[in-house]
Amino acid sequence: MAGSWHILIIAKYIVEYRMKGRFIVLYASNNLGKSKQLDLLEEAWQEIGRPYKRIKYPRYDSEFGRILNRELRGPVEERLNLTDEELQMLFAEDRRYYQPRLMEVLKEKDVLAEDYTGTGLAWGLTKGVLREKLDTYNFGLLEPDLAILLDGERFSGGTERGHRFEVAGQEVWERNREIHRKLAFELGWEVVEAGGSPEMVHERVMRVIREN
């Protein structure tokens, strides 16, 4: 559970942002503990009673998300064999379709998101999609108030078997990590070291939230 110092941090945060929720996005290459860090952020928000909504992109319950889910992790014989450009177009359209709802939620709550436009940029570039096309696909999408990149060595285990991206070899993973890091520098994401226990990483994430 979050410690008492978290309460002080977020109490200050509540006063500063009382009239508007914040859109906080967590990025990372695969197998670096993103989902666990979102779990810990949820615990912190619940402990102090701060209204929030957790989102994971893509949203697999949407029309676009169902296609993406089948393409990324469905049986090979059921996949449409979409190109990487077509995949990134669908990812972006899933974000765009949800945007009106996202903006409504942000009027009343914080949004804690796992993956967003930066994920599309990173994986699109990793797979050879031109940056100009990726920027076009994602044009007009809401910018996060705070983007945090978890960066570190890949965890052993935790790879989702059969997932189109997660089964990529170490060379692809390293390239994807480096692209994430370059995007963080270009786009002003905060970078957090992903090594150590989940609780240690959580403390680093909370420190970034406090300072931003």
Coordinates of C-alpha atoms in Angstrom, one line a residue:
M1 CA 0.0 0.0 0.0
A2 CA 1.1 3.6 -0.6
G3 CA 2.8 5.2 2.4
S4 CA 1.8 8.3 4.3
W5 CA 4.2 10.4 2.3
H6 CA 2.1 9.6 -0.8
I7 CA -0.9 11.2 0.9
L8 CA 1.1 14.4 1.4
I9 CA 2.3 14.4 -2.2
I10 CA -1.2 13.8 -3.7
A11 CA -2.9 16.2 -1.2
K12 CA -0.8 19.0 -2.7
Y13 CA -1.6 17.7 -6.1
I14 CA -5.3 17.8 -5.4
V15 CA -5.2 21.5 -4.5
E16 CA -3.3 22.4 -7.6
Y17 CA -5.6 20.5 -10.0
R18 CA -9.0 20.6 -8.2
M19 CA -10.8 21.9 -11.3
K20 CA -9.5 19.5 -13.8
G21 CA -8.3 15.9 -14.0
R22 CA -4.8 15.1 -15.2
F23 CA -4.0 12.7 -18.1
I24 CA -1.1 10.7 -17.0
V25 CA 0.4 8.1 -19.4
L26 CA 2.9 5.3 -18.6
Y27 CA 5.1 4.1 -21.4
A28 CA 7.7 1.3 -21.6
S29 CA 9.0 -1.4 -23.9
N30 CA 7.3 -4.7 -23.3
N31 CA 8.2 -6.7 -20.1
L32 CA 9.2 -3.8 -17.9
G33 CA 6.3 -3.9 -15.4
K34 CA 3.9 -1.2 -16.8
S35 CA 0.8 -3.0 -15.6
K36 CA 2.2 -3.6 -12.1
Q37 CA 3.0 0.1 -11.9
L38 CA -0.5 1.0 -12.9
D39 CA -1.8 -1.3 -10.2
L40 CA 0.3 0.6 -7.6
L41 CA -0.8 3.9 -8.9
E42 CA -4.4 2.8 -8.5
E43 CA -3.7 1.8 -4.9
A44 CA -2.3 5.3 -4.2
W45 CA -5.3 7.1 -5.8
Q46 CA -7.7 4.8 -4.0
E47 CA -6.1 5.4 -0.7
I48 CA -6.6 9.2 -0.8
G49 CA -10.0 9.0 -2.5
R50 CA -8.9 10.9 -5.6
P51 CA -11.3 10.2 -8.5
Y52 CA -9.7 8.5 -11.4
K53 CA -10.2 6.2 -14.3
R54 CA -7.7 3.6 -15.5
I55 CA -7.3 3.0 -19.2
K56 CA -5.3 0.6 -21.3
Y57 CA -4.8 1.3 -24.9
P58 CA -5.8 -0.2 -27.2
R59 CA -9.3 -0.7 -25.7
Y60 CA -10.0 -4.3 -26.7
D61 CA -13.8 -3.9 -26.1
S62 CA -14.1 -1.3 -29.0
E63 CA -14.8 -2.1 -32.6
F64 CA -11.2 -1.3 -33.5
G65 CA -9.8 -3.0 -30.4
R66 CA -11.5 -6.3 -31.3
I67 CA -9.8 -6.3 -34.7
L68 CA -6.5 -5.4 -33.0
N69 CA -6.9 -8.1 -30.4
R70 CA -7.4 -10.7 -33.0
E71 CA -4.5 -9.5 -35.1
L72 CA -2.1 -9.3 -32.1
R73 CA -2.9 -12.4 -30.1
G74 CA -5.5 -14.4 -32.0
P75 CA -4.9 -17.8 -33.6
V76 CA -2.7 -17.3 -36.7
E77 CA -5.4 -18.7 -39.0
E78 CA -7.9 -16.0 -37.8
R79 CA -5.6 -13.0 -38.3
L80 CA -6.0 -10.7 -41.2
N81 CA -2.3 -10.3 -41.7
L82 CA -2.5 -6.5 -41.6
T83 CA 0.7 -4.6 -42.5
D84 CA 2.4 -2.6 -39.8
E85 CA 1.1 0.6 -41.3
E86 CA -2.5 -0.7 -41.2
L87 CA -2.0 -1.8 -37.6
Q88 CA -0.8 1.7 -36.6
M89 CA -3.8 3.3 -38.4
L90 CA -6.1 1.1 -36.4
F91 CA -4.3 1.9 -33.1
A92 CA -4.7 5.6 -33.8
E93 CA -8.4 5.3 -34.8
D94 CA -9.1 3.4 -31.5
R95 CA -7.6 6.4 -29.6
R96 CA -9.5 8.9 -31.7
Y97 CA -12.8 7.0 -31.3
Y98 CA -12.4 7.2 -27.5
Q99 CA -11.2 10.8 -27.3
P100 CA -14.6 12.5 -26.8
R101 CA -15.2 10.1 -23.8
L102 CA -11.6 10.7 -22.5
M103 CA -12.2 14.5 -22.5
E104 CA -15.5 14.1 -20.6
V105 CA -13.8 11.9 -18.0
L106 CA -11.0 14.4 -17.6
K107 CA -13.6 17.1 -16.5
E108 CA -14.1 15.1 -13.3
K109 CA -11.3 12.6 -12.9
D110 CA -7.7 11.9 -13.5
V111 CA -6.9 9.3 -16.2
L112 CA -4.1 6.8 -15.6
A113 CA -3.3 5.3 -18.9
E114 CA -1.1 2.4 -20.0
D115 CA 0.2 3.2 -23.4
Y116 CA -1.0 5.9 -25.8
T117 CA 0.2 7.7 -28.9
G118 CA 3.9 7.3 -27.9
T119 CA 3.5 3.6 -28.0
G120 CA 2.3 3.8 -31.6
L121 CA 5.2 6.0 -32.5
A122 CA 7.7 3.7 -30.9
W123 CA 6.4 0.4 -32.3
G124 CA 5.6 1.9 -35.7
L125 CA 9.2 3.2 -36.0
T126 CA 10.5 -0.1 -34.7
K127 CA 8.6 -1.9 -37.5
G128 CA 9.8 0.6 -40.2
V129 CA 6.7 2.8 -40.6
L130 CA 7.6 6.3 -41.6
R131 CA 7.4 8.9 -38.9
E132 CA 5.5 11.3 -41.2
K133 CA 2.8 8.7 -41.6
L134 CA 2.6 8.0 -37.8
D135 CA 2.3 11.7 -37.1
T136 CA -0.5 11.9 -39.6
Y137 CA -2.4 8.9 -38.1
N138 CA -2.1 10.5 -34.6
F139 CA -2.8 14.1 -35.6
G140 CA -5.2 15.9 -33.3
L141 CA -5.1 13.5 -30.4
L142 CA -5.0 14.9 -26.9
E143 CA -1.6 15.4 -25.4
P144 CA -1.0 13.9 -22.0
D145 CA -0.4 16.2 -19.1
L146 CA 2.4 13.9 -18.0
A147 CA 4.1 11.1 -19.8
I148 CA 6.4 8.8 -17.9
L149 CA 8.8 6.2 -19.6
L150 CA 9.9 3.2 -17.6
D151 CA 13.4 2.3 -18.9
G152 CA 15.6 -0.6 -18.0
E153 CA 16.7 -4.1 -18.8
R154 CA 14.0 -6.5 -19.9
F155 CA 12.5 -8.6 -17.2
S156 CA 12.9 -12.4 -17.6
G157 CA 9.5 -14.1 -18.0
G158 CA 6.2 -12.3 -18.4
T159 CA 6.2 -12.5 -22.2
E160 CA 2.7 -13.2 -23.6
R161 CA 3.0 -16.2 -25.8
G162 CA 1.8 -15.7 -29.3
H163 CA 1.5 -11.9 -29.1
R164 CA 2.7 -10.3 -32.3
F165 CA 4.9 -7.7 -30.6
E166 CA 5.9 -9.5 -27.3
V167 CA 7.4 -12.5 -29.1
A168 CA 9.8 -10.3 -31.0
G169 CA 13.5 -11.2 -30.4
Q170 CA 15.9 -9.4 -28.2
E171 CA 17.3 -7.4 -31.1
V172 CA 13.9 -6.0 -31.9
W173 CA 13.3 -5.3 -28.2
E174 CA 16.5 -3.4 -27.9
R175 CA 15.7 -1.3 -30.9
N176 CA 12.3 -0.6 -29.5
R177 CA 13.8 0.5 -26.2
E178 CA 16.2 2.8 -27.9
I179 CA 13.4 4.4 -29.9
H180 CA 11.3 4.9 -26.7
R181 CA 14.3 6.7 -25.2
K182 CA 14.8 8.9 -28.2
L183 CA 11.1 9.8 -28.2
A184 CA 11.3 10.6 -24.5
F185 CA 14.1 13.1 -25.2
E186 CA 12.3 14.6 -28.2
L187 CA 8.8 14.8 -26.6
G188 CA 9.7 15.7 -23.1
W189 CA 8.6 12.5 -21.3
E190 CA 9.9 11.9 -17.8
V191 CA 12.2 8.8 -17.6
V192 CA 12.1 6.5 -14.6
E193 CA 14.6 3.7 -14.0
A194 CA 12.6 0.4 -14.1
G195 CA 15.1 -1.7 -12.1
G196 CA 14.6 -2.8 -8.6
S197 CA 11.4 -4.0 -6.8
P198 CA 8.0 -2.8 -8.0
E199 CA 7.7 -0.7 -4.8
M200 CA 11.0 1.1 -5.5
V201 CA 10.0 1.9 -9.0
H202 CA 6.6 3.1 -7.7
E203 CA 8.4 5.5 -5.4
R204 CA 10.3 6.9 -8.4
V205 CA 7.1 7.3 -10.4
M206 CA 5.4 9.1 -7.5
R207 CA 8.4 11.4 -7.2
V208 CA 8.0 12.4 -10.8
I209 CA 4.3 13.0 -10.3
R210 CA 5.0 15.2 -7.3
E211 CA 7.6 17.2 -9.2
N212 CA 5.4 17.8 -12.3

